[in-house]
XYZ file of C-alpha atoms in Angstrom:
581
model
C -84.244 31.530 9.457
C -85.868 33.293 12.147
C -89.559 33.114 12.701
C -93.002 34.311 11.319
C -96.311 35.357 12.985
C -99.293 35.796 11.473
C -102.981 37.004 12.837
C -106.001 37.142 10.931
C -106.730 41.188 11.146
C -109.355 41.540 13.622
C -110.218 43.211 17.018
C -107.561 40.444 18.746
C -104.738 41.249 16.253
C -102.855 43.921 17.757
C -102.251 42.282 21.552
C -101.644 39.040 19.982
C -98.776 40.805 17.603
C -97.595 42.393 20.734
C -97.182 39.207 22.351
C -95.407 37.974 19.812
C -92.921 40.649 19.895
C -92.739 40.766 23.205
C -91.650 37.129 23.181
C -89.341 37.266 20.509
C -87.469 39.873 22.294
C -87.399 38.106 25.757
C -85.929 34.845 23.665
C -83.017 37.383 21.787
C -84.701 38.315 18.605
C -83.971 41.248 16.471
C -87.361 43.512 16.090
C -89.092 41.986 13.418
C -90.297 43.473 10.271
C -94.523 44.621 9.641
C -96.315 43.745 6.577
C -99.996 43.612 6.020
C -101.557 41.023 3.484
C -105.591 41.310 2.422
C -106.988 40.388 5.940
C -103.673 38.990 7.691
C -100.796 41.014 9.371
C -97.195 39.557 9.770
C -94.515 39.438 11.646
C -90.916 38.304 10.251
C -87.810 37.968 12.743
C -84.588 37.747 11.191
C -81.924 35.206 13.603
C -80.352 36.086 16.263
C -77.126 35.494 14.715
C -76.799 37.745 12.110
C -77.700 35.800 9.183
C -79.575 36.197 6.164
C -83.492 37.479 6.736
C -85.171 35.220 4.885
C -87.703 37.980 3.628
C -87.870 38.881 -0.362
C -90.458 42.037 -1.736
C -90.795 42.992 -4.927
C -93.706 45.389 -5.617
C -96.707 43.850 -4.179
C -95.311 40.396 -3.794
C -93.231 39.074 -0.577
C -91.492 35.608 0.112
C -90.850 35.305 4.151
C -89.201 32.322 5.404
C -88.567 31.067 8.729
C -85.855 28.133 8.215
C -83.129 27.037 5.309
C -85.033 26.846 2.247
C -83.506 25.516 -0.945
C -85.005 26.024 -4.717
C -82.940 25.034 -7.523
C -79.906 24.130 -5.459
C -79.890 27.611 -4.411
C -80.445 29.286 -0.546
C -81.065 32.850 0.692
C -82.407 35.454 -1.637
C -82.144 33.582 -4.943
C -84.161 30.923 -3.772
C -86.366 33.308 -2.383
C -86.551 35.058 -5.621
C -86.437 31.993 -7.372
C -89.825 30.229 -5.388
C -91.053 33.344 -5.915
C -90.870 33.540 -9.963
C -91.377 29.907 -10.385
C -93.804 27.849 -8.060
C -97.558 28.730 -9.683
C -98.550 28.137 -6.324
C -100.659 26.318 -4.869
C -99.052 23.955 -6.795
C -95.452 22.647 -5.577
C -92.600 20.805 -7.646
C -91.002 19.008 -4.626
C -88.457 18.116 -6.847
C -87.061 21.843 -6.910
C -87.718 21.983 -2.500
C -85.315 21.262 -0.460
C -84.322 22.070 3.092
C -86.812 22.566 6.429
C -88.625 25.690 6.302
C -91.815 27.300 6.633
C -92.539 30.242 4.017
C -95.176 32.634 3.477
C -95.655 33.375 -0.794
C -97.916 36.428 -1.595
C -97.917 35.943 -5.661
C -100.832 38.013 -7.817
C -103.012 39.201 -5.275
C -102.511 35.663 -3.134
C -101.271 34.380 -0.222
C -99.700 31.376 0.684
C -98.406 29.704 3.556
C -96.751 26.212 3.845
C -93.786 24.254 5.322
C -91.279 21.571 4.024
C -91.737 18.576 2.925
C -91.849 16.398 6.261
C -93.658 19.595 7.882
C -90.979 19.309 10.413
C -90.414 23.106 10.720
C -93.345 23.498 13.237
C -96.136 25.951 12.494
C -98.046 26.100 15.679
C -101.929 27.387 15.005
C -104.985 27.489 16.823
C -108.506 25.468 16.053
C -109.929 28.774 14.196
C -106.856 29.178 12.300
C -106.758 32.791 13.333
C -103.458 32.601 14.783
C -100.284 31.123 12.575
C -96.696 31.010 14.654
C -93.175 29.597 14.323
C -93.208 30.648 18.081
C -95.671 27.556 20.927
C -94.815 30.620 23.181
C -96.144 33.747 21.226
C -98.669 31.423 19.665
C -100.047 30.803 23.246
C -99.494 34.324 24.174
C -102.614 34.677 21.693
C -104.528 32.510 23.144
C -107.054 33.749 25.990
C -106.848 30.275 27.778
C -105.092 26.831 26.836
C -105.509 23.714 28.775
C -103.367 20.307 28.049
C -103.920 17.556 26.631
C -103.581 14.590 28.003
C -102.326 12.602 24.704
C -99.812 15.013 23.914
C -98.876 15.734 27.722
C -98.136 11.885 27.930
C -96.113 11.399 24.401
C -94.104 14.374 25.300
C -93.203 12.543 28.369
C -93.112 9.096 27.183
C -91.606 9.397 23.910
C -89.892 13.673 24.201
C -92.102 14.942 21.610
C -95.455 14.743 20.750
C -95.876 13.001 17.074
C -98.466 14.009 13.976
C -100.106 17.955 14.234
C -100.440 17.527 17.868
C -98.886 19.476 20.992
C -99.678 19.389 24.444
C -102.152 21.833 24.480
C -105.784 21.166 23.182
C -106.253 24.209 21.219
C -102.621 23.997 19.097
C -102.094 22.211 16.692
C -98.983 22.131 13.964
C -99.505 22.536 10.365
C -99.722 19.210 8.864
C -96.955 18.096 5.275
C -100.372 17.508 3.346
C -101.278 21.363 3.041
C -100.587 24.312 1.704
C -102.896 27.128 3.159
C -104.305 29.900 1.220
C -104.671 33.044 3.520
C -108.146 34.935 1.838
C -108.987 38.690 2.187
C -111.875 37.669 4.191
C -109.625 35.864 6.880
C -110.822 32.171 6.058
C -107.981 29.690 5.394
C -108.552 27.677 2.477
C -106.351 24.141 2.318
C -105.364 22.579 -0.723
C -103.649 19.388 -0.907
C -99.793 18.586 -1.764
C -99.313 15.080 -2.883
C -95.708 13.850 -1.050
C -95.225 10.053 -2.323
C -92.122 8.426 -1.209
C -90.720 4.697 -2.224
C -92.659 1.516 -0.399
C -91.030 -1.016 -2.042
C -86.808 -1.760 -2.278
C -85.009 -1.400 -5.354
C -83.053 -4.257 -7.075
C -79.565 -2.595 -8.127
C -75.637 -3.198 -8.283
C -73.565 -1.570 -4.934
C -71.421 0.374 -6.996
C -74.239 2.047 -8.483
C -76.046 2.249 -5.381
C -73.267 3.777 -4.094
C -73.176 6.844 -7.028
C -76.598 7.237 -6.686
C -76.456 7.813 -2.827
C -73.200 9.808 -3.402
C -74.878 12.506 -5.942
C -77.430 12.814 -4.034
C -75.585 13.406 -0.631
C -73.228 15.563 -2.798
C -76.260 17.335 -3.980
C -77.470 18.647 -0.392
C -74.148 19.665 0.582
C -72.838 21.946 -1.673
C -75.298 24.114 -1.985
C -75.161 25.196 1.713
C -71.396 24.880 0.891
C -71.947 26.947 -2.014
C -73.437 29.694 0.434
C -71.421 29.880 3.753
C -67.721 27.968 2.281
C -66.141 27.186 5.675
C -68.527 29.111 7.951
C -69.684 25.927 9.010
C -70.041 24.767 12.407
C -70.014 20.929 12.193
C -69.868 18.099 15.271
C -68.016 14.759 15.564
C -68.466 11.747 17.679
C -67.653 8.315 17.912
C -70.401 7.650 15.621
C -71.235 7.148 12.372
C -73.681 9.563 10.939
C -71.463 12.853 11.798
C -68.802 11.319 10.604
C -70.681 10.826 7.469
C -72.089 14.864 7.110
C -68.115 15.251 8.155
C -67.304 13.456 4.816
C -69.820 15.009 2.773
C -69.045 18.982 3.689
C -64.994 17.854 2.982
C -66.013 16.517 -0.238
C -68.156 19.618 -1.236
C -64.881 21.766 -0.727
C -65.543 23.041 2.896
C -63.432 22.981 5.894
C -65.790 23.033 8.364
C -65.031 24.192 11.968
C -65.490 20.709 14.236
C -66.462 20.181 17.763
C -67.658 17.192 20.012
C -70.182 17.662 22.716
C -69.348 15.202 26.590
C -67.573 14.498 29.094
C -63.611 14.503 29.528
C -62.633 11.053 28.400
C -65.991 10.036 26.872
C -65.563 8.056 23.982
C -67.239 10.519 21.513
C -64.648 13.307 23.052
C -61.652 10.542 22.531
C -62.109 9.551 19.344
C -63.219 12.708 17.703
C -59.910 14.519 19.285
C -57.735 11.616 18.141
C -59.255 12.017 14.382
C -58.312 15.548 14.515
C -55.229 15.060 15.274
C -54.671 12.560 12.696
C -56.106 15.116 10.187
C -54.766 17.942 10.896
C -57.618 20.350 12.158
C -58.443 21.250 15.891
C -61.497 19.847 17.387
C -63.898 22.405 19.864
C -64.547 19.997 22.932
C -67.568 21.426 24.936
C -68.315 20.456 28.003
C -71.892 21.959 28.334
C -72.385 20.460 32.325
C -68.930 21.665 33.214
C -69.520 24.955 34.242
C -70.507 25.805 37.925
C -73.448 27.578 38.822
C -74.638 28.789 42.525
C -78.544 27.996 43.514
C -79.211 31.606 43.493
C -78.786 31.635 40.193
C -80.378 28.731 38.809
C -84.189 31.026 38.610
C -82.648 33.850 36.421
C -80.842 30.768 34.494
C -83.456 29.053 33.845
C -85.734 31.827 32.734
C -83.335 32.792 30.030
C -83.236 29.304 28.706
C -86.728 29.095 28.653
C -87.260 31.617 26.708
C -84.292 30.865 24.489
C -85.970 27.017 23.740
C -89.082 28.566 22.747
C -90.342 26.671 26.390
C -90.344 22.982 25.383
C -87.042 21.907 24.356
C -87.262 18.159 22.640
C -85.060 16.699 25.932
C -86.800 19.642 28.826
C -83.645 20.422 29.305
C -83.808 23.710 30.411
C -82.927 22.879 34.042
C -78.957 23.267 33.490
C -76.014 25.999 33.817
C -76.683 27.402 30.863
C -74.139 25.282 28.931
C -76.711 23.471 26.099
C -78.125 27.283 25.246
C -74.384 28.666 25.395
C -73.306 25.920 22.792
C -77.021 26.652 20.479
C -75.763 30.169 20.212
C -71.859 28.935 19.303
C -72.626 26.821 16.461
C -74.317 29.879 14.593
C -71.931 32.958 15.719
C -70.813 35.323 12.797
C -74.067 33.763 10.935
C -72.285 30.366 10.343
C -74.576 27.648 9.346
C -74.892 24.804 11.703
C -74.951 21.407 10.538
C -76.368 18.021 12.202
C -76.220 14.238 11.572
C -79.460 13.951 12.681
C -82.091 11.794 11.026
C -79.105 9.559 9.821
C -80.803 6.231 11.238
C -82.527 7.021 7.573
C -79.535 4.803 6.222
C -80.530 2.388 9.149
C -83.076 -0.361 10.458
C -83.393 2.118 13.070
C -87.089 0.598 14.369
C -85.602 -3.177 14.594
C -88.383 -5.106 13.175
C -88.697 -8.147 11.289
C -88.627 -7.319 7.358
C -91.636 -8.448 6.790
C -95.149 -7.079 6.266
C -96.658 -5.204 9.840
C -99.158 -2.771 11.045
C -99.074 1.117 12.845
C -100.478 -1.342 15.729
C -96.880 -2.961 15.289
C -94.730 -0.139 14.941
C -96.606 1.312 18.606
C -96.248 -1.094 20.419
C -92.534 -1.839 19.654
C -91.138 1.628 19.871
C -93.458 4.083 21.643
C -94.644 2.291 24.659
C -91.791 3.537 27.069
C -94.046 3.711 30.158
C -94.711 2.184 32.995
C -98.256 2.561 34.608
C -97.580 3.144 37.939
C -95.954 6.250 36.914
C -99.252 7.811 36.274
C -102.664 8.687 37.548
C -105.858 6.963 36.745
C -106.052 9.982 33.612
C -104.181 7.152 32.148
C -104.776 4.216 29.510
C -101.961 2.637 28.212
C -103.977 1.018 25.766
C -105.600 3.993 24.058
C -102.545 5.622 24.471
C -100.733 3.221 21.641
C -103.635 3.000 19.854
C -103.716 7.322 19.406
C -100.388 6.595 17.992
C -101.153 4.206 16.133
C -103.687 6.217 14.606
C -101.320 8.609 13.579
C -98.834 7.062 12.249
C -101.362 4.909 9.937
C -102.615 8.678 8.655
C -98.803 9.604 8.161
C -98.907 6.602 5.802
C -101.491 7.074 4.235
C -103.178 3.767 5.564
C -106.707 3.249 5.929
C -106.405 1.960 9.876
C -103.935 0.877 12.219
C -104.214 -2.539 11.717
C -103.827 -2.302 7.704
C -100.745 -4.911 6.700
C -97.745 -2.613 4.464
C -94.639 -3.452 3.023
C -91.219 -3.172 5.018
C -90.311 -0.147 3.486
C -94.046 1.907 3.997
C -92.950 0.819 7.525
C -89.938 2.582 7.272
C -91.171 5.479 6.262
C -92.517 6.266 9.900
C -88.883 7.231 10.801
C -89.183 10.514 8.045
C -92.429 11.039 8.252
C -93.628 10.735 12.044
C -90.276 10.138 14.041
C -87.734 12.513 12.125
C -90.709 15.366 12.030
C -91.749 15.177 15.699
C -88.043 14.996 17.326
C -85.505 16.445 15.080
C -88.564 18.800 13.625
C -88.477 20.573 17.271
C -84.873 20.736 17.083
C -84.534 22.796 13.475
C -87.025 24.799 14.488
C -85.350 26.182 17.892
C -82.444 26.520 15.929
C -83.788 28.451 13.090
C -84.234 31.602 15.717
C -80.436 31.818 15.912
C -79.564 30.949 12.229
C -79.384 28.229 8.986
C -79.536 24.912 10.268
C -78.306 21.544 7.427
C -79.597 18.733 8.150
C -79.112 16.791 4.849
C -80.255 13.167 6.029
C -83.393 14.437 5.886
C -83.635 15.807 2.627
C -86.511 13.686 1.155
C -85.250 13.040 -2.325
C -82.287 11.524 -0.081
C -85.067 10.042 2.311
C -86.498 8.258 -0.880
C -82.917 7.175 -2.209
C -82.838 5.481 1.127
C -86.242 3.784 1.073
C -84.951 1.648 -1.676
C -82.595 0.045 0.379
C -83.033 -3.359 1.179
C -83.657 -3.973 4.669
C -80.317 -6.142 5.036
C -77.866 -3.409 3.444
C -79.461 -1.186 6.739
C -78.896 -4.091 9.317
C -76.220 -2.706 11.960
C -75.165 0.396 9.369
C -73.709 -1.667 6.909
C -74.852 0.431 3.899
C -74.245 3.531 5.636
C -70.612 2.495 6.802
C -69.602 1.455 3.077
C -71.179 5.086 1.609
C -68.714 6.926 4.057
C -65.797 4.793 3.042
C -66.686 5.441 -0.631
C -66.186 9.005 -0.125
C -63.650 9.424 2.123
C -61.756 6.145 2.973
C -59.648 7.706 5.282
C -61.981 9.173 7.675
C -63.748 5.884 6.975
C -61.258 3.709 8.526
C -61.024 5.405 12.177
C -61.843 3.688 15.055
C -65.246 4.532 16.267
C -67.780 3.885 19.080
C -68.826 0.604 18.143
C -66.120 -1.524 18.400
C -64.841 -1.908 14.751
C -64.430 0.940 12.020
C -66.195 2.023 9.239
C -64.100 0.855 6.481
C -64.863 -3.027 7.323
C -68.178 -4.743 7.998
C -70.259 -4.283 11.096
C -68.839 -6.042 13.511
C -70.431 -9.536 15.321
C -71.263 -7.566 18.559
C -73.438 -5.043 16.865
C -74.909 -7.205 14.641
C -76.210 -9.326 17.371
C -77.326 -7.093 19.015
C -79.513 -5.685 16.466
C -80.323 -8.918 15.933
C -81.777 -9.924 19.459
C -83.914 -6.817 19.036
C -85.398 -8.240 15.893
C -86.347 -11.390 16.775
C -88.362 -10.173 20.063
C -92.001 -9.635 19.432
C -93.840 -6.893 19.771
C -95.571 -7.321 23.036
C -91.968 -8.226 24.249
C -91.531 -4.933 23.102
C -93.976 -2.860 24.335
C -93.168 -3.969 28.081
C -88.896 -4.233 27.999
C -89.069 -0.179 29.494
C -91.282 -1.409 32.807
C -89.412 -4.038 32.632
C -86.036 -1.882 33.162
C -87.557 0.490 35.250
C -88.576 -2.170 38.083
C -84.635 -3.523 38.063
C -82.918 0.148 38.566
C -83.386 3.584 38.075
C -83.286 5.142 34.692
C -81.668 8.368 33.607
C -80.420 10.056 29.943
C -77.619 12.255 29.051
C -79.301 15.013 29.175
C -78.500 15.476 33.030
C -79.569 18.716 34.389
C -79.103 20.344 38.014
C -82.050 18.376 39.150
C -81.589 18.301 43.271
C -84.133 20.035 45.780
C -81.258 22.765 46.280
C -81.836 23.803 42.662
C -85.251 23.122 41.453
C -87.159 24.276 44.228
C -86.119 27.524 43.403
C -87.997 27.317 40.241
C -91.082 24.976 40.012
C -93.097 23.683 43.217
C -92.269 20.370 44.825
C -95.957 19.263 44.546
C -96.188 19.285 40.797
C -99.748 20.720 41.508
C -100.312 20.981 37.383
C -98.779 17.490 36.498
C -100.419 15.892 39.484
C -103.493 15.170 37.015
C -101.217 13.336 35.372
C -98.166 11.863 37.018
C -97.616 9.950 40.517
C -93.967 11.929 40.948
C -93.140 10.272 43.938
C -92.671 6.874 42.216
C -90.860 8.245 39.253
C -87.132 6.922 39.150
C -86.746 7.779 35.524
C -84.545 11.291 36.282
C -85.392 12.158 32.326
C -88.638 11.386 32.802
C -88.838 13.503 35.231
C -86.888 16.587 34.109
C -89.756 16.493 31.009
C -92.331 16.638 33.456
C -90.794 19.502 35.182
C -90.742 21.577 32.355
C -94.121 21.111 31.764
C -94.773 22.232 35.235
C -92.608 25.289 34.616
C -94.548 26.270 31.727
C -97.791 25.874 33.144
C -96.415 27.983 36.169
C -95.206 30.740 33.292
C -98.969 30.329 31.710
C -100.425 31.557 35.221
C -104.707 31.902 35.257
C -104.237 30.956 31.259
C -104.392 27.537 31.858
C -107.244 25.913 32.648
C -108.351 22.228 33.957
């Protein structure tokens, strides 16, 4: 939990530490502790919430973490202790790792520093690997001058995050899941590898026993957070399926978690978690976060503090609101409660919709990450090289040799974990890390390779997913939820088709169905935001003058689209003469 910085000790050390300090206190930090290491000097930040440190010394030897690790089944200072005593590193057994993390091991006169197993807990670092931060803001703070990137500028906008080790900035980069860094006296960074294999083929076996197996292992990466904070769990419900599932799981472990539901008065996600409550027998927290009012004047000082508090670049760039998404951030982890998500759950899921049968990156590009439309952008753009970068990536997340390389149905698959899951939700555990412990169990990846094994028909429209939850709590199973039929029976015709329609259309289909929407009406998320002239004038300038490069704003009609591309104008106007062309 918390955060880490670390500088190689030379003549730049000292202003970027104070940076870093400086920023951790403007986002609501507790002073962080000093240690110096054989040419490197840290700096740990406990949560804002009050939680656990995350920090373990014992003579000469230190464990700092920034995140939720888990050794053993075990979290806080065991499993520091534990990691400590018995990973000869560089060597990992990911067997024994668990949870989203990044940790810094000094062991025998050596340092260490790596992340989880998905690398989703960002690590931000520069090209010389001088500079090492759980921070983008204090690690540009260290930089003398940054400019962006036009690949990452575009996927953050496209797609909300940039995917692989890439940011928007040229000279940051995130630390990659095949490394583990070893931090010499002399200030170099040595890598050595960490082999992370995962299933690419499914697994032939009986539904009851697929069913235990999924079960222990669910059971497995609940109850030891349950094991740590009991009740003090902060844990949302919707009309959907994958938080009713972590729901499930955290009753099953012996917790009674405290519940809320994030929308609108009446939504269905607000209706239907409220009516399960009451059903149960346990109150339901309904949060508004747009509800409260706030006046024009202000929105500056507003949106300054949630800046700071989202670390800059939120996943959504939603930091143009009342104040409502970073009041609810801080909520789920008062009195150092650990917060819980269903996120990643589509890992039970066909969640890309594509044909089970043998495809390419090239494939997988084109059918999910081409939400664009040209004539949103200036000539800096090429929407064919723009797939094709992504492409690129995601073959290297696979470990194929090009983009264009045939794989199995399930390798395919594993671009939800390993590039989708560690680019989106990755951004989210880490934000929420400064505040406190964050569970996320559906991305656990010995439950992430459980799930591989599915076959691709036991994912179509949830049905695997929707008979796990009934197996463990029928009950909750059999509520009426958000799409159209409940969890206790098969998926009903509706969804299926619809699934199904998505299946059947081919990839350059696809890769044009977003311009395709965009010229029939204008497009928005529920993100919302306070996005009129009244309110955002106040804070960036109408002209866009750094995202002009990139974007024609005037024909943008994509309002979450355009939020994103406002907070990148915001931060380049909080970068000032740092940023360069």
């Amino acid at each position: 939990m918390g955060g880490l910085f670390l500088a190689r000790a030379d003549e730049r050390a000292a202003a970027a530490l104070a940076g870093a300090r400086a920023q951790a206190q403007d986002a609501g930090l507790p002073s962080p502790t000093s240690h110096s290491l054989a040419g490197w000097s840290l700096l740990h930040f406990a949560p804002a919430g009050g939680a656990s440190t995350g920090l373990l010394e014992d003579g000469d030897d230190l464990v700092a973490v920034a995140g939720t690790l888990v050794f053993d089944g075990q979290l806080g200072k065991p499993a520091l202790a534990a990691l400590l005593r018995h990973a000869p590193l560089p060597a990992l057994d990911w067997s024994r790792i668990g949870g989203e993390f990044v940790a810094l091991v000094r062991q025998d006169g050596r340092s260490f520093l790596f992340g989880d197993f998905f690398a989703a807990f960002q690590l931000f670092h520069d090209a010389e690997h001088r500079v090492f931060s759980t921070s983008l803001l204090a690690a540009l703070q260290a930089l003398p001058s940054v400019r962006f990137d036009a690949q990452g500028v575009y996927e953050h906008a496209f797609n909300v995050v940039p995917i692989g080790d890439d940011t928007v900035f040229a000279e940051l980069k995130t630390l990659g899941p095949r490394w583990v860094l070893e931090l010499m006296p002399s200030g170099a960074v040595v890598r050595h590898a960490t082999a992370k294999p995962l299933p690419d083929a499914p697994v032939r076996r009986s539904l009851p026993d697929r069913l235990a197996e999924h079960r222990e292992r669910l059971h497995a990466v609940v109850a030891a957070h349950v094991a740590s904070y009991g009740d003090s769990i902060q844990c949302p419900l919707s009309g959907g399926i994958d938080s009713r599932l972590l729901f499930a799981a955290l009753r099953a472990a012996g917790s009674r978690p405290s519940v809320y539901v994030y929308g609108p008065e009446g939504s269905a996600d607000v209706r239907i978690a409220q009516a399960i409550g009451a059903a149960e027998g346990f109150d339901v927290a309904w949060i508004d976060k747009q509800a409260a009012p706030i006046a024009p004047d202000a929105f500056p000082e507003q949106v300054a503090a949630n800046f700071h508090q989202f670390d800059g670049l939120p996943t959504y760039g939603n930091i143009f609101d009342n104040g409502g998404h970073a009041a609810a951030q801080k909520l789920r982890h008062a009195k150092g409660a650990l917060a819980a998500s269903g996120g990643c759950g589509e890992v039970y899921r066909d969640f890309f919709l594509l044909p089970d049968r043998r495809l390419t990156a090239t494939t997988v590009a084109r059918s999910f990450f081409a939400r664009f439309t040209p004539s949103d952008t200036t000539a800096a753009f090429d929407g064919r090289a723009f797939l094709a970068q992504i492409a690129n990536k995601i073959a290297e997340a696979l470990d194929l040799p090009d983009a264009r390389t045939p794989m199995s149905r399930t390798r395919a698959e594993q671009a939800y974990p390993r590039v989708r899951c560690r680019a989106l939700f990755g951004r989210e555990i880490s934000l929420e890390a400064q505040h406190g412990a964050y569970l996320m169990p559906f991305l656990d990846h010995q439950l992430v390779a459980s799930a591989l094994t599915l076959p691709m028909a036991a994912k179509h429209a949830g049905r695997f997913e929707g008979q796990l939850l009934t197996s463990i709590d029928p009950l909750l199973a059999a509520y009426p939820s958000a799409y159209g039929h409940h969890f206790a029976e098969p998926p009903g015709r509706r969804h299926r088709f619809d699934e199904w329609s998505s299946r059947i259309r081919p990839a350059w289909v696809r890769q044009h169905s977003y311009a395709v929407q965009r010229r029939l009406r204008p497009m928005g998320d529920e993100h919302g935001g306070l996005l009129s002239p009244d309110y955002m004038d106040r804070v960036i300038d109408p002209d866009f003058p750094a995202m002009r490069q990139f974007f024609a704003m005037e024909r943008i009609t994509d309002s979450g689209l355009w939020r994103r591309i406002a907070c990148l104008e915001y931060l380049a106007g909080w970068l000032g003469s740092r940023l360069r062309s």
